[in-house]
Short mmCIF file of C-alpha atoms in Angstrom, two decimals:
data_model
loop_
_atom_site.label_atom_id
_atom_site.label_comp_id
_atom_site.label_asym_id
_atom_site.label_seq_id
_atom_site.Cartn_x
_atom_site.Cartn_y
_atom_site.Cartn_z
CA MET A 68 0.00 0.00 0.00
CA PRO A 69 1.30 3.52 -0.63
CA ASP A 70 3.23 5.06 2.28
CA HIS A 71 3.64 8.82 2.01
CA ARG A 72 5.88 9.20 5.05
CA ALA A 73 9.04 11.16 4.30
CA GLY A 74 12.23 9.17 3.86
CA GLY A 75 14.51 8.89 6.87
CA ALA A 76 17.60 10.39 5.22
CA GLU A 77 15.87 13.55 4.02
CA GLU A 78 14.14 14.00 7.37
CA ASN A 79 17.45 13.74 9.25
CA MET A 80 19.02 16.33 6.91
CA LYS A 81 16.16 18.79 7.59
CA ALA A 82 16.39 18.24 11.35
CA HIS A 83 20.16 18.88 11.23
CA ASP A 84 19.56 22.04 9.18
CA VAL A 85 17.06 23.41 11.71
CA THR A 86 19.37 22.88 14.69
CA MET A 87 22.57 24.13 13.03
CA GLY A 88 23.58 27.67 13.93
CA ARG A 89 23.64 30.31 11.19
CA ARG A 90 27.37 30.96 11.61
CA GLN A 91 28.30 27.30 11.40
CA PHE A 92 26.08 26.90 8.34
CA LEU A 93 27.73 29.81 6.49
CA LYS A 94 31.12 28.42 7.21
CA MET A 95 30.15 25.05 5.83
CA ALA A 96 28.48 26.56 2.78
CA THR A 97 31.55 28.62 1.90
CA ALA A 98 34.24 26.15 2.86
CA ALA A 99 36.48 25.33 -0.10
CA LEU A 100 36.50 21.65 0.70
CA ALA A 101 32.77 21.37 1.44
CA ALA A 102 31.45 17.87 0.83
CA PRO A 103 28.52 17.25 -1.58
CA ALA A 104 26.39 16.38 1.41
CA ALA A 105 26.92 19.87 2.81
CA ALA A 106 25.87 21.40 -0.50
CA SER A 107 22.74 19.32 -0.48
CA LEU A 108 22.09 20.43 3.09
CA ALA A 109 22.42 24.07 2.07
CA ALA A 110 19.91 23.54 -0.72
CA CYS A 111 17.46 22.15 1.82
CA SER A 112 18.00 25.21 4.01
CA ASN A 113 17.39 27.62 1.15
CA ALA A 114 14.14 25.87 0.25
CA ASP A 115 12.98 25.98 3.87
CA SER A 116 13.80 29.67 4.39
CA ALA A 117 11.95 30.65 1.21
CA GLY A 118 8.75 28.96 2.35
CA SER A 119 6.16 29.67 5.00
CA PRO A 120 7.30 29.81 8.64
CA ALA A 121 4.49 27.36 9.49
CA ALA A 122 5.39 23.83 10.52
CA ALA A 123 6.18 21.39 7.74
CA PRO A 124 3.78 18.53 6.97
CA ALA A 125 4.06 15.78 9.54
CA SER A 126 5.44 12.40 8.64
CA GLY A 127 2.82 10.14 7.15
CA SER A 128 0.44 12.81 5.92
CA GLY A 129 1.65 15.19 3.22
CA VAL A 130 -0.82 17.75 4.66
CA GLU A 131 0.47 20.64 6.73
CA GLY A 132 -0.54 20.36 10.37
CA PHE A 133 -1.72 16.73 10.11
CA ASP A 134 0.37 14.32 12.15
CA GLY A 135 -0.63 11.12 10.37
CA THR A 136 -3.27 10.03 12.90
CA LEU A 137 -6.82 10.20 11.54
CA VAL A 138 -9.11 10.70 14.55
CA VAL A 139 -12.57 9.79 13.26
CA GLY A 140 -15.45 11.30 15.20
CA PHE A 141 -18.57 9.11 15.16
CA ASP A 142 -21.76 8.33 17.04
CA GLN A 143 -21.27 4.91 18.61
CA GLU A 144 -25.02 4.30 18.56
CA PHE A 145 -25.54 4.88 14.85
CA PRO A 146 -25.52 1.45 13.18
CA PRO A 147 -24.63 0.31 10.60
CA TYR A 148 -22.16 3.19 10.14
CA GLY A 149 -20.62 3.27 13.60
CA TYR A 150 -21.50 1.25 16.68
CA VAL A 151 -20.20 -1.12 19.34
CA GLY A 152 -20.05 -4.70 18.07
CA ASN A 153 -20.86 -7.84 20.01
CA ASP A 154 -17.17 -8.15 20.89
CA GLY A 155 -17.14 -4.68 22.45
CA ALA A 156 -15.05 -3.18 19.64
CA TYR A 157 -16.09 -0.23 17.51
CA THR A 158 -17.28 -1.31 14.09
CA GLY A 159 -19.49 -0.20 11.20
CA PHE A 160 -19.46 0.48 7.49
CA ASP A 161 -17.99 3.98 7.73
CA LEU A 162 -15.41 2.97 10.32
CA ASP A 163 -14.29 0.11 8.08
CA LEU A 164 -14.00 2.55 5.17
CA ALA A 165 -11.96 4.96 7.28
CA GLN A 166 -9.65 2.18 8.41
CA ALA A 167 -9.12 1.06 4.81
CA VAL A 168 -8.16 4.62 3.84
CA CYS A 169 -5.66 4.75 6.71
CA GLN A 170 -4.13 1.46 5.62
CA ARG A 171 -3.61 2.84 2.12
CA GLU A 172 -1.98 6.00 3.40
CA GLY A 173 0.08 4.52 6.21
CA TRP A 174 -1.87 6.65 8.68
CA THR A 175 -2.89 5.63 12.19
CA PHE A 176 -6.64 5.04 12.50
CA LYS A 177 -8.23 6.22 15.75
CA PRO A 178 -12.02 5.94 16.16
CA SER A 179 -13.34 8.48 18.64
CA PRO A 180 -16.96 8.16 19.86
CA ILE A 181 -18.52 11.59 20.37
CA ALA A 182 -21.72 13.21 21.56
CA TRP A 183 -23.34 14.12 18.25
CA ASP A 184 -24.35 17.62 19.31
CA ALA A 185 -20.73 18.35 20.33
CA LYS A 186 -19.24 17.40 16.95
CA ASP A 187 -18.59 20.93 15.67
CA GLY A 188 -16.67 22.04 18.74
CA LEU A 189 -14.56 18.87 18.70
CA LEU A 190 -13.78 19.27 15.00
CA ASN A 191 -12.94 22.96 15.10
CA SER A 192 -10.74 22.55 18.18
CA GLY A 193 -8.76 19.78 16.49
CA GLN A 194 -9.79 17.05 18.93
CA ILE A 195 -11.08 15.01 15.98
CA SER A 196 -9.85 15.05 12.38
CA CYS A 197 -13.19 14.50 10.71
CA ILE A 198 -16.82 13.45 11.10
CA TRP A 199 -17.36 10.14 9.32
CA ASN A 200 -20.61 8.56 10.38
CA GLY A 201 -23.44 8.63 7.86
CA PHE A 202 -22.91 12.40 7.74
CA THR A 203 -25.45 14.20 5.55
CA ILE A 204 -24.04 16.88 3.23
CA GLU A 205 -27.23 18.70 2.23
CA GLY A 206 -27.79 21.82 4.32
CA ARG A 207 -24.25 21.74 5.74
CA GLU A 208 -22.24 22.61 2.63
CA GLY A 209 -21.01 25.91 4.04
CA ASP A 210 -20.01 24.52 7.42
CA TYR A 211 -17.49 21.80 6.53
CA ALA A 212 -14.86 20.82 3.99
CA PHE A 213 -16.62 17.77 2.53
CA THR A 214 -15.55 15.01 0.23
CA ASP A 215 -17.85 14.58 -2.75
CA PRO A 216 -20.93 12.47 -1.91
CA TYR A 217 -20.10 8.79 -1.65
CA MET A 218 -23.41 7.25 -0.58
CA GLU A 219 -27.06 8.00 -1.26
CA ASN A 220 -29.41 7.98 1.70
CA ARG A 221 -32.96 8.91 2.60
CA GLN A 222 -34.74 9.94 5.78
CA VAL A 223 -37.71 7.72 6.61
CA VAL A 224 -40.39 7.27 9.23
CA VAL A 225 -40.68 4.14 11.40
CA THR A 226 -43.87 3.22 13.25
CA ARG A 227 -45.08 0.21 15.17
CA ALA A 228 -46.18 -2.63 12.90
CA ASP A 229 -49.77 -2.44 14.16
CA SER A 230 -50.01 1.35 13.70
CA GLN A 231 -52.66 2.87 11.45
CA ILE A 232 -50.07 5.36 10.18
CA ALA A 233 -49.46 4.58 6.49
CA THR A 234 -48.42 7.92 4.96
CA LEU A 235 -46.66 11.09 6.08
CA ALA A 236 -50.03 12.85 6.21
CA ASP A 237 -51.14 10.33 8.84
CA LEU A 238 -48.53 11.78 11.23
CA ALA A 239 -50.81 14.75 11.93
CA GLY A 240 -51.58 14.88 15.64
CA LYS A 241 -48.92 12.24 16.44
CA ASN A 242 -45.86 12.30 18.69
CA VAL A 243 -42.68 11.95 16.63
CA VAL A 244 -39.11 11.61 17.89
CA THR A 245 -35.75 12.02 16.18
CA GLN A 246 -32.11 12.40 17.18
CA SER A 247 -31.03 15.89 18.22
CA ASP A 248 -28.90 17.75 15.65
CA SER A 249 -29.54 15.01 13.08
CA ALA A 250 -30.36 15.30 9.37
CA ALA A 251 -33.95 14.27 10.16
CA TYR A 252 -34.22 17.04 12.73
CA ASP A 253 -32.83 19.55 10.25
CA LEU A 254 -35.63 18.56 7.87
CA LEU A 255 -38.36 18.91 10.47
CA ASN A 256 -37.32 22.01 12.39
CA ALA A 257 -38.77 25.46 11.73
CA ASP A 258 -36.37 26.17 8.84
CA GLY A 259 -36.41 22.67 7.34
CA ALA A 260 -37.86 21.38 4.10
CA GLN A 261 -40.47 19.40 6.06
CA ALA A 262 -41.33 22.14 8.56
CA GLU A 263 -44.95 22.23 7.38
CA LEU A 264 -45.30 18.50 8.03
CA ALA A 265 -43.73 18.86 11.47
CA ALA A 266 -46.16 21.65 12.31
CA SER A 267 -48.96 19.08 12.03
CA PHE A 268 -47.42 16.82 14.71
CA ALA A 269 -48.75 16.88 18.23
CA GLN A 270 -45.11 17.04 19.28
CA LEU A 271 -41.62 16.69 17.78
CA GLN A 272 -39.27 15.34 20.42
CA THR A 273 -35.49 14.96 20.25
CA ILE A 274 -33.34 12.33 21.91
CA GLY A 275 -29.60 11.73 22.14
CA ASP A 276 -29.52 8.40 20.32
CA TYR A 277 -31.73 6.20 18.17
CA ASN A 278 -31.52 3.16 20.45
CA THR A 279 -33.52 5.12 23.00
CA ALA A 280 -35.90 6.31 20.28
CA PHE A 281 -36.73 2.73 19.30
CA MET A 282 -37.36 1.81 22.94
CA MET A 283 -39.72 4.78 23.19
CA LEU A 284 -41.56 3.67 20.06
CA GLU A 285 -41.85 0.09 21.25
CA SER A 286 -43.23 1.18 24.63
CA GLY A 287 -45.79 3.50 23.05
CA ALA A 288 -44.21 6.69 24.40
CA VAL A 289 -44.09 8.03 20.82
CA ASP A 290 -45.93 7.16 17.62
CA ALA A 291 -43.10 7.39 15.09
CA ILE A 292 -39.37 7.93 14.57
CA ALA A 293 -37.75 10.05 11.83
CA VAL A 294 -34.46 8.35 11.04
CA ASP A 295 -31.90 7.41 8.34
CA TYR A 296 -33.03 4.42 6.29
CA PRO A 297 -30.03 2.15 7.01
CA VAL A 298 -30.30 2.89 10.73
CA ALA A 299 -33.99 1.98 10.57
CA SER A 300 -33.20 -1.22 8.66
CA PHE A 301 -30.57 -2.21 11.22
CA ASN A 302 -32.89 -1.65 14.17
CA ILE A 303 -35.88 -3.52 12.76
CA ALA A 304 -33.91 -6.45 11.32
CA GLY A 305 -35.61 -9.58 12.66
CA ARG A 306 -38.33 -7.46 14.29
CA GLN A 307 -40.64 -6.76 11.36
CA ASP A 308 -43.51 -7.97 13.52
CA SER A 309 -42.86 -4.99 15.79
CA PHE A 310 -41.91 -2.16 13.42
CA LYS A 311 -42.45 -0.98 9.85
CA ILE A 312 -40.92 1.67 7.58
CA LEU A 313 -43.32 3.92 5.68
CA ASP A 314 -42.98 3.69 1.91
CA GLU A 315 -43.10 7.47 1.62
CA ALA A 316 -39.70 8.97 2.54
CA LEU A 317 -39.06 12.38 4.04
CA ASN A 318 -36.31 13.14 1.52
CA SER A 319 -33.33 11.85 -0.45
CA GLU A 320 -29.81 12.97 0.48
CA HIS A 321 -26.13 12.05 0.37
CA PHE A 322 -23.34 11.21 2.79
CA GLY A 323 -19.85 12.72 2.79
CA VAL A 324 -16.84 12.87 5.10
CA GLY A 325 -16.72 16.25 6.86
CA PHE A 326 -13.49 18.05 7.80
CA ALA A 327 -12.85 21.48 9.30
CA ARG A 328 -13.46 24.26 6.79
CA THR A 329 -9.78 25.20 6.45
CA ASP A 330 -7.14 24.75 3.76
CA ALA A 331 -5.71 21.77 5.66
CA GLY A 332 -9.19 20.32 6.11
CA GLN A 333 -9.92 20.60 2.40
CA ALA A 334 -6.57 18.99 1.56
CA LEU A 335 -7.43 16.04 3.80
CA ALA A 336 -10.91 15.78 2.31
CA ASP A 337 -9.44 15.69 -1.19
CA GLN A 338 -6.94 12.98 -0.23
CA VAL A 339 -9.57 10.83 1.47
CA GLN A 340 -11.80 11.18 -1.59
CA ARG A 341 -9.02 9.95 -3.87
CA ASP A 342 -8.49 6.98 -1.57
CA LEU A 343 -12.20 6.14 -1.57
CA GLN A 344 -12.21 6.15 -5.36
CA ALA A 345 -9.17 3.88 -5.41
CA LEU A 346 -10.75 1.51 -2.88
CA ASP A 347 -13.84 1.33 -5.07
CA ALA A 348 -11.74 0.52 -8.15
CA GLU A 349 -10.01 -2.25 -6.16
CA GLY A 350 -13.34 -3.80 -5.12
CA LYS A 351 -12.98 -2.98 -1.43
CA VAL A 352 -16.07 -0.75 -1.29
CA LYS A 353 -18.30 -3.44 -2.79
CA GLU A 354 -16.85 -5.96 -0.34
CA LEU A 355 -17.76 -3.75 2.62
CA CYS A 356 -21.24 -3.07 1.23
CA GLU A 357 -21.82 -6.82 1.03
CA LYS A 358 -20.53 -7.23 4.59
CA TYR A 359 -23.23 -4.85 5.85
CA ALA A 360 -25.93 -5.72 3.28
CA ASP A 361 -28.21 -7.26 5.89
CA GLN A 362 -28.08 -3.93 7.75
CA GLY A 363 -29.36 -1.79 4.88
CA VAL A 364 -26.09 -0.95 3.11
CA SER A 365 -26.13 -1.52 -0.65
CA TYR A 366 -23.48 -0.99 -3.30
CA ASP A 367 -26.30 0.27 -5.54
CA LEU A 368 -26.37 3.37 -3.31
CA TRP A 369 -22.65 4.13 -3.80
CA VAL A 370 -22.42 7.32 -5.89
CA LEU A 371 -18.75 8.37 -5.88
CA PRO A 372 -17.31 7.72 -9.36
CA LYS A 373 -14.22 5.55 -9.67
CA ALA A 374 -10.94 7.38 -10.18
#
C-alpha cells in the first residue's frame, strides 16, 4: 500500500539544518573543501527559508498540520455506520472505510466516539480530524470541507407494525421523535424542508440516540421515529412484527466525510476522496457493502465515481 511518510535520510538532513547555527552553516556553505552532502544540506536550508514559517507537513500525511493520525469522530449508537459490536469493539461500514483509507496512506486510524451535538466544537478545536458517520451533506455545505458524496441515503419514518399510520399525512396529531442535531431534525425544524409537516405533529421530540428512540416507540411513548433508512433497517432487522418503515420517505440525500473548513481540512478531504475512489476501483467498497448488506447498506447506493 502507498506510504507517504518522508524518507529517513531527508528527514534527518532537515532536522540537522534546523538545529545548526547560522554561523556554522555559512562556514560550511563557503568552505572550499565542502562535501557534496553539505551542498545538499544548504539547498534544503534555502528551500525551507523561502517557504512559509508554518510547521512542515508531519510524517505520514503530506498535509500541513496533520500528524498522520486520523481521529474519526462518530456516534457509537448509529448502526450500521458506527456502533459497538458484540465483541465490544467499535465497528461499522464507515469505520471500516476509514480504516481502509488509513491502511492505504500509512496513517494511524483512531475511532473516537462523540456526543453528536458536540461534533462541531470537537472538530474545530482539532480534537477530531473528521466526522465520518453517515454524515449528511445537504444543508451543511457551508459549514465543513466535505468530500464529494459517496453514498445515497434517505430519511424515513418508522412506526409500530400495528399502527394505522401509512403515509406522512397520517402523522398529523402524532408524537414523533428524532435524534437531536440530526439530518432528520434539520428537515423537520422550523427552517427545514419538512417544517410544514412537522407543524402538524402533536409534538416533535429529540433524543440523544436512536436506540432510546426505538425503545420509546416500542413502549408506546411516541408514535413514530424520523431516522436514516439504514439505521432503521438495522434496528428492525428480525423485528418486522414490531416495526415498519413507511414507503413514503421524508427526503433523499447524500453522505460525505466532513473536515474542518480550512485549507488543511480541504486537503485532507481531497486525499480521502481519492483513496475512496481507489478503494472502489479495487473492489474494497463493494466488499464492505456486502458485509453490511443485511443492515441496509447496498453498493447500488454508492455514488462516488471511480478514479
